[in-house]
């Protein structure tokens, strides 16, 4: 019997995060003030984030030490297993070797706690009593609830009302870890009240929830805001995934030719890919990294590279990113974590410089890949992870056509236990695919009056 | 930083199951034919189970080899981690050391696949094409669906209609692994039709679902039936849990004084406890093993030891067991897996001989312990596991009162991802506790006309 899982000991949890900024040939352009269109410094972020995180956001240091207390909490589920997908390979009849890093072993069921724990730690260090955030599908809200609970801080989550009503289990999970969850829009903020005055039955949106969370966070000095993806420090924290995977691939006596991860704002893609891209920078390796996005929200494959807001309302600084426009409303696909209009600035710059690739898929293709995975490997993936699996199938099929064995490494970023209604819809044949037209994208981009690059 | 998780390699997955029958000072009494009240032999089980499993059911061999193919599939999630509950200990302010074996890492989310995989294997060996079973809360149905899928066999699950309607996610999970799920009672069987004729709106019960599954399984030679607990071969398969835990405790340089596990039919309790009881038999150790049951279904602490049917309808052989009577209907507590009227014969004999202990708890006390565990250790336990946690808290508090440090080992048999509605009810203050009166138990037992012991 050959080994299926490659495990590490707790001593092998990385001691430093890898900051890819240090190795990028072209650094990202600076954020701009929406008022002046002039570059802004890190101090502009101080009302929202603690200095520990702001320093990481702008750091040029290649390695940033992980505090012992963070590593201690990581031990609840880290190191996560690297698993060889022997049965999935067999079912695909491919000469490719497929490995997956499984981040669903965290108590919140996804990779999100890697950064939530770190963010809670730095907030705690600076005396913050409460962290406020927003959540769509609930993965990020769950992760931050867990993290705040571990550091004995309050946590308040604005959950998009549609999800709040459709995913009550996610809400209860957050409650279990002691968080307060509000359906958004709410009467608690001016932003929420304004929306409700116009439309008392508003189902909410991530954009509205962000506005509510930010508005409430800045009212109190001991309260801060937190974001679960996109920003540099969030991507940084996720690099524990790829660093572990690199060590595990070495133990397996193998090395990936292709790295694949689902792409929402960039954090789970960056987490797995960046520590391998380091080898491209340092040793001239040619490891391909493919970000897998839904064809209904294709900022990387069909968006433009320009300055845009991080949120829908336009409260954040302007960021240089691949975007579909901050007013773009993607179809209500089940991979809720991938329904973001833009991409993190680091990932955007890497794509611009052709140092990474992107691929897009219809959700039907994604669920087909996900069900094949569940039937062969056992684990039922989150809809977001299914998107990445569609790219894995595509690359494995290419290997088959070309008769070449490549090694593929995939980020199985979470399990689907809270998303079974999506599978039910797939099995019942009701899963729809909206064909996004060029006119729709152009119309969303035409509304932008932000600086071009 | 001290180590939190004790992990094993795949090579350390046990190679044999431990059969406690070989070491028991008093062997269990034989099963009886309900028609004659005379002992029956293993051949009576042939219409339901393959010979490979029947041989294990009656085996006196101390060690039974685990087939390589079963061990290969175990590798998807085994060995499971043994984890030191440092934070839970701290919150309890106890001198006790608390370890837990976490079986929620299986794709189905509980310990059930340990036997489901083995049962599917032996059925496959004998040319069985389809396995039929029943499920209440859905844990067992999920596990067998996964197992049949891995061996390319059909799986049909009769799911208690109340659960079918209330837990649609469990149903979809089974569908994802290719199983067909029927709400029970159904029109597919005589048993189902009879019930529906009397009560078209019947919510079903585990007893009815068993009857439907058995009736349908015996109609076809290539179709067999399967049970997820109670029987000797099921308990046998679960001993991989305790064997791994023993090795892990040795690696931690520790040894449990007390072993605690939730108790439904006996399989997860046996799985953890039996390999440690072996040390009591062989080396004269005095490790205590406590079975934790709900006070609303207290067969071990308030039932009688006598012959009774394994099912509600009275289709099975008569088994010597602790029972509340096969017509006993427990309150609808959330720990659905613990709502069984009887106890497996091996566990019953051990309790009779005072070689194990039992403890019972109200579900409010169980959820309180479960939420404290989730808030300290991160993992949200299944309601069944919360029952065991209530006993852990009890024993840890005793250590505190007595100022003695004991080592407690607990079986965290599954996660609560599919049971969040139970937590919601707990948080909303609507979780009720039915005080079971002695008169109610006596009334159920008075109906029994089965042989006494």
mmCIF file with all atom_site columns, N, CA, C and O in Angstrom, chain A residues 1-5 10-11 68 71-72 75 78 149 171-172 176-177 374-375 378 415 417 420 424 427, chain B residues 1-5 10-11 68 71-72 75 78 149 171-172 176-177 374-375 378 415 417 420 424 427:
data_model
loop_
_atom_site.group_PDB
_atom_site.id
_atom_site.type_symbol
_atom_site.label_atom_id
_atom_site.label_alt_id
_atom_site.label_comp_id
_atom_site.label_asym_id
_atom_site.label_entity_id
_atom_site.label_seq_id
_atom_site.pdbx_PDB_ins_code
_atom_site.Cartn_x
_atom_site.Cartn_y
_atom_site.Cartn_z
_atom_site.occupancy
_atom_site.B_iso_or_equiv
_atom_site.pdbx_formal_charge
_atom_site.auth_seq_id
_atom_site.auth_comp_id
_atom_site.auth_asym_id
_atom_site.auth_atom_id
_atom_site.pdbx_PDB_model_num
ATOM 1   N N  . UNK A 1 1   ? 0.842   -1.203 0.000   1.00 0.00 ? 1   UNK A N  1
ATOM 2   C CA . UNK A 1 1   ? 0.000   0.000  0.000   1.00 0.00 ? 1   UNK A CA 1
ATOM 3   C C  . UNK A 1 1   ? 0.884   1.263  0.000   1.00 0.00 ? 1   UNK A C  1
ATOM 4   O O  . UNK A 1 1   ? 1.768   1.410  0.828   1.00 0.00 ? 1   UNK A O  1
ATOM 5   N N  . UNK A 1 2   ? 0.621   2.168  -0.918  1.00 0.00 ? 2   UNK A N  1
ATOM 6   C CA . UNK A 1 2   ? 1.410   3.398  -0.978  1.00 0.00 ? 2   UNK A CA 1
ATOM 7   C C  . UNK A 1 2   ? 0.747   4.471  -0.117  1.00 0.00 ? 2   UNK A C  1
ATOM 8   O O  . UNK A 1 2   ? -0.424  4.383  0.205   1.00 0.00 ? 2   UNK A O  1
ATOM 9   N N  . UNK A 1 3   ? 1.532   5.483  0.229   1.00 0.00 ? 3   UNK A N  1
ATOM 10  C CA . UNK A 1 3   ? 1.014   6.506  1.141   1.00 0.00 ? 3   UNK A CA 1
ATOM 11  C C  . UNK A 1 3   ? 0.075   7.472  0.420   1.00 0.00 ? 3   UNK A C  1
ATOM 12  O O  . UNK A 1 3   ? 0.356   7.907  -0.679  1.00 0.00 ? 3   UNK A O  1
ATOM 13  N N  . UNK A 1 4   ? -1.033  7.775  1.065   1.00 0.00 ? 4   UNK A N  1
ATOM 14  C CA . UNK A 1 4   ? -2.018  8.671  0.450   1.00 0.00 ? 4   UNK A CA 1
ATOM 15  C C  . UNK A 1 4   ? -1.868  10.100 0.979   1.00 0.00 ? 4   UNK A C  1
ATOM 16  O O  . UNK A 1 4   ? -1.885  11.047 0.224   1.00 0.00 ? 4   UNK A O  1
ATOM 17  N N  . UNK A 1 5   ? -1.711  10.192 2.296   1.00 0.00 ? 5   UNK A N  1
ATOM 18  C CA . UNK A 1 5   ? -1.610  11.521 2.918   1.00 0.00 ? 5   UNK A CA 1
ATOM 19  C C  . UNK A 1 5   ? -0.151  11.797 3.298   1.00 0.00 ? 5   UNK A C  1
ATOM 20  O O  . UNK A 1 5   ? 0.526   10.925 3.840   1.00 0.00 ? 5   UNK A O  1
ATOM 21  N N  . UNK A 1 10  ? 3.499   19.270 14.244  1.00 0.00 ? 10  UNK A N  1
ATOM 22  C CA . UNK A 1 10  ? 3.234   20.662 14.636  1.00 0.00 ? 10  UNK A CA 1
ATOM 23  C C  . UNK A 1 10  ? 4.504   21.515 14.631  1.00 0.00 ? 10  UNK A C  1
ATOM 24  O O  . UNK A 1 10  ? 4.440   22.723 14.433  1.00 0.00 ? 10  UNK A O  1
ATOM 25  N N  . UNK A 1 11  ? 5.642   20.875 14.858  1.00 0.00 ? 11  UNK A N  1
ATOM 26  C CA . UNK A 1 11  ? 6.913   21.612 14.803  1.00 0.00 ? 11  UNK A CA 1
ATOM 27  C C  . UNK A 1 11  ? 7.175   22.147 13.407  1.00 0.00 ? 11  UNK A C  1
ATOM 28  O O  . UNK A 1 11  ? 7.964   23.071 13.227  1.00 0.00 ? 11  UNK A O  1
ATOM 29  N N  . UNK A 1 68  ? 4.215   33.234 18.263  1.00 0.00 ? 68  UNK A N  1
ATOM 30  C CA . UNK A 1 68  ? 4.016   31.909 18.865  1.00 0.00 ? 68  UNK A CA 1
ATOM 31  C C  . UNK A 1 68  ? 2.555   31.635 19.200  1.00 0.00 ? 68  UNK A C  1
ATOM 32  O O  . UNK A 1 68  ? 2.060   30.516 19.040  1.00 0.00 ? 68  UNK A O  1
ATOM 33  N N  . UNK A 1 71  ? 0.756   30.562 16.141  1.00 0.00 ? 71  UNK A N  1
ATOM 34  C CA . UNK A 1 71  ? 1.135   29.188 15.776  1.00 0.00 ? 71  UNK A CA 1
ATOM 35  C C  . UNK A 1 71  ? 0.490   28.182 16.736  1.00 0.00 ? 71  UNK A C  1
ATOM 36  O O  . UNK A 1 71  ? 0.117   27.081 16.338  1.00 0.00 ? 71  UNK A O  1
ATOM 37  N N  . UNK A 1 72  ? 0.368   28.584 17.988  1.00 0.00 ? 72  UNK A N  1
ATOM 38  C CA . UNK A 1 72  ? -0.251  27.692 18.982  1.00 0.00 ? 72  UNK A CA 1
ATOM 39  C C  . UNK A 1 72  ? -1.713  27.408 18.628  1.00 0.00 ? 72  UNK A C  1
ATOM 40  O O  . UNK A 1 72  ? -2.178  26.280 18.770  1.00 0.00 ? 72  UNK A O  1
ATOM 41  N N  . UNK A 1 75  ? -2.315  25.112 15.697  1.00 0.00 ? 75  UNK A N  1
ATOM 42  C CA . UNK A 1 75  ? -2.166  23.678 16.003  1.00 0.00 ? 75  UNK A CA 1
ATOM 43  C C  . UNK A 1 75  ? -3.496  22.931 16.109  1.00 0.00 ? 75  UNK A C  1
ATOM 44  O O  . UNK A 1 75  ? -3.515  21.709 16.063  1.00 0.00 ? 75  UNK A O  1
ATOM 45  N N  . UNK A 1 78  ? -3.655  22.711 12.047  1.00 0.00 ? 78  UNK A N  1
ATOM 46  C CA . UNK A 1 78  ? -2.464  22.724 11.201  1.00 0.00 ? 78  UNK A CA 1
ATOM 47  C C  . UNK A 1 78  ? -1.382  21.826 11.779  1.00 0.00 ? 78  UNK A C  1
ATOM 48  O O  . UNK A 1 78  ? -1.364  21.615 12.974  1.00 0.00 ? 78  UNK A O  1
ATOM 49  N N  . UNK A 1 149 ? -13.190 34.674 19.454  1.00 0.00 ? 149 UNK A N  1
ATOM 50  C CA . UNK A 1 149 ? -13.486 33.862 20.623  1.00 0.00 ? 149 UNK A CA 1
ATOM 51  C C  . UNK A 1 149 ? -12.193 33.345 21.268  1.00 0.00 ? 149 UNK A C  1
ATOM 52  O O  . UNK A 1 149 ? -12.036 33.361 22.484  1.00 0.00 ? 149 UNK A O  1
ATOM 53  N N  . UNK A 1 171 ? -25.064 30.996 10.538  1.00 0.00 ? 171 UNK A N  1
ATOM 54  C CA . UNK A 1 171 ? -25.313 31.983 11.580  1.00 0.00 ? 171 UNK A CA 1
ATOM 55  C C  . UNK A 1 171 ? -25.149 31.325 12.950  1.00 0.00 ? 171 UNK A C  1
ATOM 56  O O  . UNK A 1 171 ? -24.484 31.857 13.842  1.00 0.00 ? 171 UNK A O  1
ATOM 57  N N  . UNK A 1 172 ? -25.732 30.141 13.123  1.00 0.00 ? 172 UNK A N  1
ATOM 58  C CA . UNK A 1 172 ? -25.651 29.463 14.414  1.00 0.00 ? 172 UNK A CA 1
ATOM 59  C C  . UNK A 1 172 ? -24.205 29.080 14.736  1.00 0.00 ? 172 UNK A C  1
ATOM 60  O O  . UNK A 1 172 ? -23.790 29.111 15.890  1.00 0.00 ? 172 UNK A O  1
ATOM 61  N N  . UNK A 1 176 ? -22.301 30.078 18.083  1.00 0.00 ? 176 UNK A N  1
ATOM 62  C CA . UNK A 1 176 ? -21.673 29.082 18.954  1.00 0.00 ? 176 UNK A CA 1
ATOM 63  C C  . UNK A 1 176 ? -20.311 29.572 19.441  1.00 0.00 ? 176 UNK A C  1
ATOM 64  O O  . UNK A 1 176 ? -19.916 29.315 20.573  1.00 0.00 ? 176 UNK A O  1
ATOM 65  N N  . UNK A 1 177 ? -19.615 30.283 18.570  1.00 0.00 ? 177 UNK A N  1
ATOM 66  C CA . UNK A 1 177 ? -18.321 30.844 18.966  1.00 0.00 ? 177 UNK A CA 1
ATOM 67  C C  . UNK A 1 177 ? -18.484 32.235 19.579  1.00 0.00 ? 177 UNK A C  1
ATOM 68  O O  . UNK A 1 177 ? -17.501 32.974 19.720  1.00 0.00 ? 177 UNK A O  1
ATOM 69  N N  . UNK A 1 374 ? -15.992 13.958 -5.024  1.00 0.00 ? 374 UNK A N  1
ATOM 70  C CA . UNK A 1 374 ? -16.628 13.388 -3.820  1.00 0.00 ? 374 UNK A CA 1
ATOM 71  C C  . UNK A 1 374 ? -16.787 11.877 -3.952  1.00 0.00 ? 374 UNK A C  1
ATOM 72  O O  . UNK A 1 374 ? -16.608 11.130 -2.988  1.00 0.00 ? 374 UNK A O  1
ATOM 73  N N  . UNK A 1 375 ? -17.110 11.427 -5.154  1.00 0.00 ? 375 UNK A N  1
ATOM 74  C CA . UNK A 1 375 ? -17.341 10.003 -5.353  1.00 0.00 ? 375 UNK A CA 1
ATOM 75  C C  . UNK A 1 375 ? -16.039 9.202  -5.391  1.00 0.00 ? 375 UNK A C  1
ATOM 76  O O  . UNK A 1 375 ? -16.048 7.993  -5.154  1.00 0.00 ? 375 UNK A O  1
ATOM 77  N N  . UNK A 1 378 ? -13.946 10.921 -1.638  1.00 0.00 ? 378 UNK A N  1
ATOM 78  C CA . UNK A 1 378 ? -14.736 10.904 -0.412  1.00 0.00 ? 378 UNK A CA 1
ATOM 79  C C  . UNK A 1 378 ? -15.178 12.269 0.055   1.00 0.00 ? 378 UNK A C  1
ATOM 80  O O  . UNK A 1 378 ? -16.353 12.479 0.357   1.00 0.00 ? 378 UNK A O  1
ATOM 81  N N  . UNK A 1 415 ? -14.688 22.372 2.843   1.00 0.00 ? 415 UNK A N  1
ATOM 82  C CA . UNK A 1 415 ? -15.679 21.328 2.599   1.00 0.00 ? 415 UNK A CA 1
ATOM 83  C C  . UNK A 1 415 ? -17.046 21.961 2.326   1.00 0.00 ? 415 UNK A C  1
ATOM 84  O O  . UNK A 1 415 ? -17.253 23.145 2.595   1.00 0.00 ? 415 UNK A O  1
ATOM 85  N N  . UNK A 1 417 ? -20.085 21.072 3.665   1.00 0.00 ? 417 UNK A N  1
ATOM 86  C CA . UNK A 1 417 ? -21.141 20.666 4.605   1.00 0.00 ? 417 UNK A CA 1
ATOM 87  C C  . UNK A 1 417 ? -22.242 21.703 4.765   1.00 0.00 ? 417 UNK A C  1
ATOM 88  O O  . UNK A 1 417 ? -23.358 21.368 5.105   1.00 0.00 ? 417 UNK A O  1
ATOM 89  N N  . UNK A 1 420 ? -24.894 22.020 1.057   1.00 0.00 ? 420 UNK A N  1
ATOM 90  C CA . UNK A 1 420 ? -25.514 20.854 0.438   1.00 0.00 ? 420 UNK A CA 1
ATOM 91  C C  . UNK A 1 420 ? -26.736 21.237 -0.392  1.00 0.00 ? 420 UNK A C  1
ATOM 92  O O  . UNK A 1 420 ? -27.111 20.524 -1.318  1.00 0.00 ? 420 UNK A O  1
ATOM 93  N N  . UNK A 1 424 ? -27.952 19.804 -3.959  1.00 0.00 ? 424 UNK A N  1
ATOM 94  C CA . UNK A 1 424 ? -29.314 19.367 -4.206  1.00 0.00 ? 424 UNK A CA 1
ATOM 95  C C  . UNK A 1 424 ? -29.844 20.009 -5.497  1.00 0.00 ? 424 UNK A C  1
ATOM 96  O O  . UNK A 1 424 ? -30.461 19.342 -6.328  1.00 0.00 ? 424 UNK A O  1
ATOM 97  N N  . UNK A 1 427 ? -28.236 18.251 -8.457  1.00 0.00 ? 427 UNK A N  1
ATOM 98  C CA . UNK A 1 427 ? -28.808 16.927 -8.736  1.00 0.00 ? 427 UNK A CA 1
ATOM 99  C C  . UNK A 1 427 ? -30.218 17.027 -9.326  1.00 0.00 ? 427 UNK A C  1
ATOM 100 O O  . UNK A 1 427 ? -30.629 16.191 -10.116 1.00 0.00 ? 427 UNK A O  1
ATOM 101 N N  . UNK B 2 1   ? 6.421   25.755 22.966  1.00 0.00 ? 1   UNK B N  1
ATOM 102 C CA . UNK B 2 1   ? 5.078   25.294 22.634  1.00 0.00 ? 1   UNK B CA 1
ATOM 103 C C  . UNK B 2 1   ? 5.018   23.766 22.744  1.00 0.00 ? 1   UNK B C  1
ATOM 104 O O  . UNK B 2 1   ? 5.826   23.070 22.145  1.00 0.00 ? 1   UNK B O  1
ATOM 105 N N  . UNK B 2 2   ? 4.069   23.273 23.479  1.00 0.00 ? 2   UNK B N  1
ATOM 106 C CA . UNK B 2 2   ? 3.925   21.829 23.628  1.00 0.00 ? 2   UNK B CA 1
ATOM 107 C C  . UNK B 2 2   ? 3.022   21.285 22.529  1.00 0.00 ? 2   UNK B C  1
ATOM 108 O O  . UNK B 2 2   ? 2.255   22.019 21.915  1.00 0.00 ? 2   UNK B O  1
ATOM 109 N N  . UNK B 2 3   ? 3.123   19.995 22.298  1.00 0.00 ? 3   UNK B N  1
ATOM 110 C CA . UNK B 2 3   ? 2.377   19.399 21.201  1.00 0.00 ? 3   UNK B CA 1
ATOM 111 C C  . UNK B 2 3   ? 0.901   19.224 21.569  1.00 0.00 ? 3   UNK B C  1
ATOM 112 O O  . UNK B 2 3   ? 0.582   18.779 22.665  1.00 0.00 ? 3   UNK B O  1
ATOM 113 N N  . UNK B 2 4   ? 0.032   19.583 20.655  1.00 0.00 ? 4   UNK B N  1
ATOM 114 C CA . UNK B 2 4   ? -1.411  19.480 20.911  1.00 0.00 ? 4   UNK B CA 1
ATOM 115 C C  . UNK B 2 4   ? -1.981  18.197 20.310  1.00 0.00 ? 4   UNK B C  1
ATOM 116 O O  . UNK B 2 4   ? -2.748  17.491 20.949  1.00 0.00 ? 4   UNK B O  1
ATOM 117 N N  . UNK B 2 5   ? -1.602  17.901 19.071  1.00 0.00 ? 5   UNK B N  1
ATOM 118 C CA . UNK B 2 5   ? -2.128  16.727 18.380  1.00 0.00 ? 5   UNK B CA 1
ATOM 119 C C  . UNK B 2 5   ? -1.083  15.618 18.361  1.00 0.00 ? 5   UNK B C  1
ATOM 120 O O  . UNK B 2 5   ? 0.086   15.872 18.087  1.00 0.00 ? 5   UNK B O  1
ATOM 121 N N  . UNK B 2 10  ? 0.215   6.519  8.151   1.00 0.00 ? 10  UNK B N  1
ATOM 122 C CA . UNK B 2 10  ? -0.698  5.519  7.573   1.00 0.00 ? 10  UNK B CA 1
ATOM 123 C C  . UNK B 2 10  ? -0.215  4.094  7.837   1.00 0.00 ? 10  UNK B C  1
ATOM 124 O O  . UNK B 2 10  ? -1.023  3.174  7.902   1.00 0.00 ? 10  UNK B O  1
ATOM 125 N N  . UNK B 2 11  ? 1.080   3.940  7.972   1.00 0.00 ? 11  UNK B N  1
ATOM 126 C CA . UNK B 2 11  ? 1.615   2.601  8.270   1.00 0.00 ? 11  UNK B CA 1
ATOM 127 C C  . UNK B 2 11  ? 1.144   2.126  9.641   1.00 0.00 ? 11  UNK B C  1
ATOM 128 O O  . UNK B 2 11  ? 1.164   0.928  9.935   1.00 0.00 ? 11  UNK B O  1
ATOM 129 N N  . UNK B 2 68  ? -6.368  -5.527 3.294   1.00 0.00 ? 68  UNK B N  1
ATOM 130 C CA . UNK B 2 68  ? -5.600  -4.402 2.762   1.00 0.00 ? 68  UNK B CA 1
ATOM 131 C C  . UNK B 2 68  ? -6.483  -3.360 2.080   1.00 0.00 ? 68  UNK B C  1
ATOM 132 O O  . UNK B 2 68  ? -6.254  -2.152 2.211   1.00 0.00 ? 68  UNK B O  1
ATOM 133 N N  . UNK B 2 71  ? -8.029  -1.186 4.680   1.00 0.00 ? 71  UNK B N  1
ATOM 134 C CA . UNK B 2 71  ? -7.025  -0.255 5.234   1.00 0.00 ? 71  UNK B CA 1
ATOM 135 C C  . UNK B 2 71  ? -6.692  0.849  4.234   1.00 0.00 ? 71  UNK B C  1
ATOM 136 O O  . UNK B 2 71  ? -6.445  1.994  4.613   1.00 0.00 ? 71  UNK B O  1
ATOM 137 N N  . UNK B 2 72  ? -6.689  0.485  2.942   1.00 0.00 ? 72  UNK B N  1
ATOM 138 C CA . UNK B 2 72  ? -6.403  1.482  1.912   1.00 0.00 ? 72  UNK B CA 1
ATOM 139 C C  . UNK B 2 72  ? -7.456  2.590  1.900   1.00 0.00 ? 72  UNK B C  1
ATOM 140 O O  . UNK B 2 72  ? -7.129  3.772  1.749   1.00 0.00 ? 72  UNK B O  1
ATOM 141 N N  . UNK B 2 75  ? -7.326  5.049  4.762   1.00 0.00 ? 75  UNK B N  1
ATOM 142 C CA . UNK B 2 75  ? -6.303  6.096  4.628   1.00 0.00 ? 75  UNK B CA 1
ATOM 143 C C  . UNK B 2 75  ? -6.866  7.454  4.236   1.00 0.00 ? 75  UNK B C  1
ATOM 144 O O  . UNK B 2 75  ? -6.178  8.462  4.368   1.00 0.00 ? 75  UNK B O  1
ATOM 145 N N  . UNK B 2 78  ? -7.894  8.084  8.143   1.00 0.00 ? 78  UNK B N  1
ATOM 146 C CA . UNK B 2 78  ? -7.218  7.467  9.269   1.00 0.00 ? 78  UNK B CA 1
ATOM 147 C C  . UNK B 2 78  ? -5.699  7.512  9.063   1.00 0.00 ? 78  UNK B C  1
ATOM 148 O O  . UNK B 2 78  ? -5.261  7.568  7.924   1.00 0.00 ? 78  UNK B O  1
ATOM 149 N N  . UNK B 2 149 ? -20.323 3.358  -2.410  1.00 0.00 ? 149 UNK B N  1
ATOM 150 C CA . UNK B 2 149 ? -19.777 4.085  -3.548  1.00 0.00 ? 149 UNK B CA 1
ATOM 151 C C  . UNK B 2 149 ? -18.325 3.685  -3.804  1.00 0.00 ? 149 UNK B C  1
ATOM 152 O O  . UNK B 2 149 ? -17.913 3.475  -4.941  1.00 0.00 ? 149 UNK B O  1
ATOM 153 N N  . UNK B 2 171 ? -29.621 13.970 3.442   1.00 0.00 ? 171 UNK B N  1
ATOM 154 C CA . UNK B 2 171 ? -30.110 13.237 2.281   1.00 0.00 ? 171 UNK B CA 1
ATOM 155 C C  . UNK B 2 171 ? -29.242 13.573 1.065   1.00 0.00 ? 171 UNK B C  1
ATOM 156 O O  . UNK B 2 171 ? -28.816 12.680 0.318   1.00 0.00 ? 171 UNK B O  1
ATOM 157 N N  . UNK B 2 172 ? -28.985 14.851 0.855   1.00 0.00 ? 172 UNK B N  1
ATOM 158 C CA . UNK B 2 172 ? -28.187 15.249 -0.312  1.00 0.00 ? 172 UNK B CA 1
ATOM 159 C C  . UNK B 2 172 ? -26.776 14.686 -0.222  1.00 0.00 ? 172 UNK B C  1
ATOM 160 O O  . UNK B 2 172 ? -26.172 14.310 -1.222  1.00 0.00 ? 172 UNK B O  1
ATOM 161 N N  . UNK B 2 176 ? -25.025 12.486 -3.034  1.00 0.00 ? 176 UNK B N  1
ATOM 162 C CA . UNK B 2 176 ? -23.742 12.857 -3.641  1.00 0.00 ? 176 UNK B CA 1
ATOM 163 C C  . UNK B 2 176 ? -22.854 11.629 -3.806  1.00 0.00 ? 176 UNK B C  1
ATOM 164 O O  . UNK B 2 176 ? -22.120 11.505 -4.774  1.00 0.00 ? 176 UNK B O  1
ATOM 165 N N  . UNK B 2 177 ? -22.950 10.717 -2.848  1.00 0.00 ? 177 UNK B N  1
ATOM 166 C CA . UNK B 2 177 ? -22.177 9.473  -2.944  1.00 0.00 ? 177 UNK B CA 1
ATOM 167 C C  . UNK B 2 177 ? -22.957 8.382  -3.686  1.00 0.00 ? 177 UNK B C  1
ATOM 168 O O  . UNK B 2 177 ? -22.595 7.202  -3.627  1.00 0.00 ? 177 UNK B O  1
ATOM 169 N N  . UNK B 2 374 ? -16.665 23.785 22.167  1.00 0.00 ? 374 UNK B N  1
ATOM 170 C CA . UNK B 2 374 ? -16.519 24.518 20.899  1.00 0.00 ? 374 UNK B CA 1
ATOM 171 C C  . UNK B 2 374 ? -15.801 25.844 21.112  1.00 0.00 ? 374 UNK B C  1
ATOM 172 O O  . UNK B 2 374 ? -14.984 26.262 20.289  1.00 0.00 ? 374 UNK B O  1
ATOM 173 N N  . UNK B 2 375 ? -16.094 26.501 22.213  1.00 0.00 ? 375 UNK B N  1
ATOM 174 C CA . UNK B 2 375 ? -15.496 27.811 22.471  1.00 0.00 ? 375 UNK B CA 1
ATOM 175 C C  . UNK B 2 375 ? -14.031 27.714 22.896  1.00 0.00 ? 375 UNK B C  1
ATOM 176 O O  . UNK B 2 375 ? -13.283 28.670 22.766  1.00 0.00 ? 375 UNK B O  1
ATOM 177 N N  . UNK B 2 378 ? -12.463 24.774 19.678  1.00 0.00 ? 378 UNK B N  1
ATOM 178 C CA . UNK B 2 378 ? -12.746 25.160 18.293  1.00 0.00 ? 378 UNK B CA 1
ATOM 179 C C  . UNK B 2 378 ? -13.758 24.267 17.614  1.00 0.00 ? 378 UNK B C  1
ATOM 180 O O  . UNK B 2 378 ? -14.700 24.755 16.989  1.00 0.00 ? 378 UNK B O  1
ATOM 181 N N  . UNK B 2 415 ? -18.560 15.557 14.208  1.00 0.00 ? 415 UNK B N  1
ATOM 182 C CA . UNK B 2 415 ? -18.786 17.002 14.287  1.00 0.00 ? 415 UNK B CA 1
ATOM 183 C C  . UNK B 2 415 ? -20.274 17.317 14.145  1.00 0.00 ? 415 UNK B C  1
ATOM 184 O O  . UNK B 2 415 ? -21.060 16.459 13.742  1.00 0.00 ? 415 UNK B O  1
ATOM 185 N N  . UNK B 2 417 ? -21.765 19.689 12.163  1.00 0.00 ? 417 UNK B N  1
ATOM 186 C CA . UNK B 2 417 ? -22.105 20.550 11.020  1.00 0.00 ? 417 UNK B CA 1
ATOM 187 C C  . UNK B 2 417 ? -23.514 20.337 10.495  1.00 0.00 ? 417 UNK B C  1
ATOM 188 O O  . UNK B 2 417 ? -24.091 21.241 9.909   1.00 0.00 ? 417 UNK B O  1
ATOM 189 N N  . UNK B 2 420 ? -26.681 21.924 13.365  1.00 0.00 ? 420 UNK B N  1
ATOM 190 C CA . UNK B 2 420 ? -26.647 23.280 13.902  1.00 0.00 ? 420 UNK B CA 1
ATOM 191 C C  . UNK B 2 420 ? -28.026 23.754 14.355  1.00 0.00 ? 420 UNK B C  1
ATOM 192 O O  . UNK B 2 420 ? -28.125 24.633 15.212  1.00 0.00 ? 420 UNK B O  1
ATOM 193 N N  . UNK B 2 424 ? -29.038 25.950 17.593  1.00 0.00 ? 424 UNK B N  1
ATOM 194 C CA . UNK B 2 424 ? -29.914 27.121 17.514  1.00 0.00 ? 424 UNK B CA 1
ATOM 195 C C  . UNK B 2 424 ? -31.012 27.025 18.578  1.00 0.00 ? 424 UNK B C  1
ATOM 196 O O  . UNK B 2 424 ? -31.309 27.989 19.271  1.00 0.00 ? 424 UNK B O  1
ATOM 197 N N  . UNK B 2 427 ? -29.506 27.760 21.986  1.00 0.00 ? 427 UNK B N  1
ATOM 198 C CA . UNK B 2 427 ? -29.244 29.178 22.214  1.00 0.00 ? 427 UNK B CA 1
ATOM 199 C C  . UNK B 2 427 ? -30.539 29.971 22.412  1.00 0.00 ? 427 UNK B C  1
ATOM 200 O O  . UNK B 2 427 ? -30.566 30.954 23.139  1.00 0.00 ? 427 UNK B O  1
#
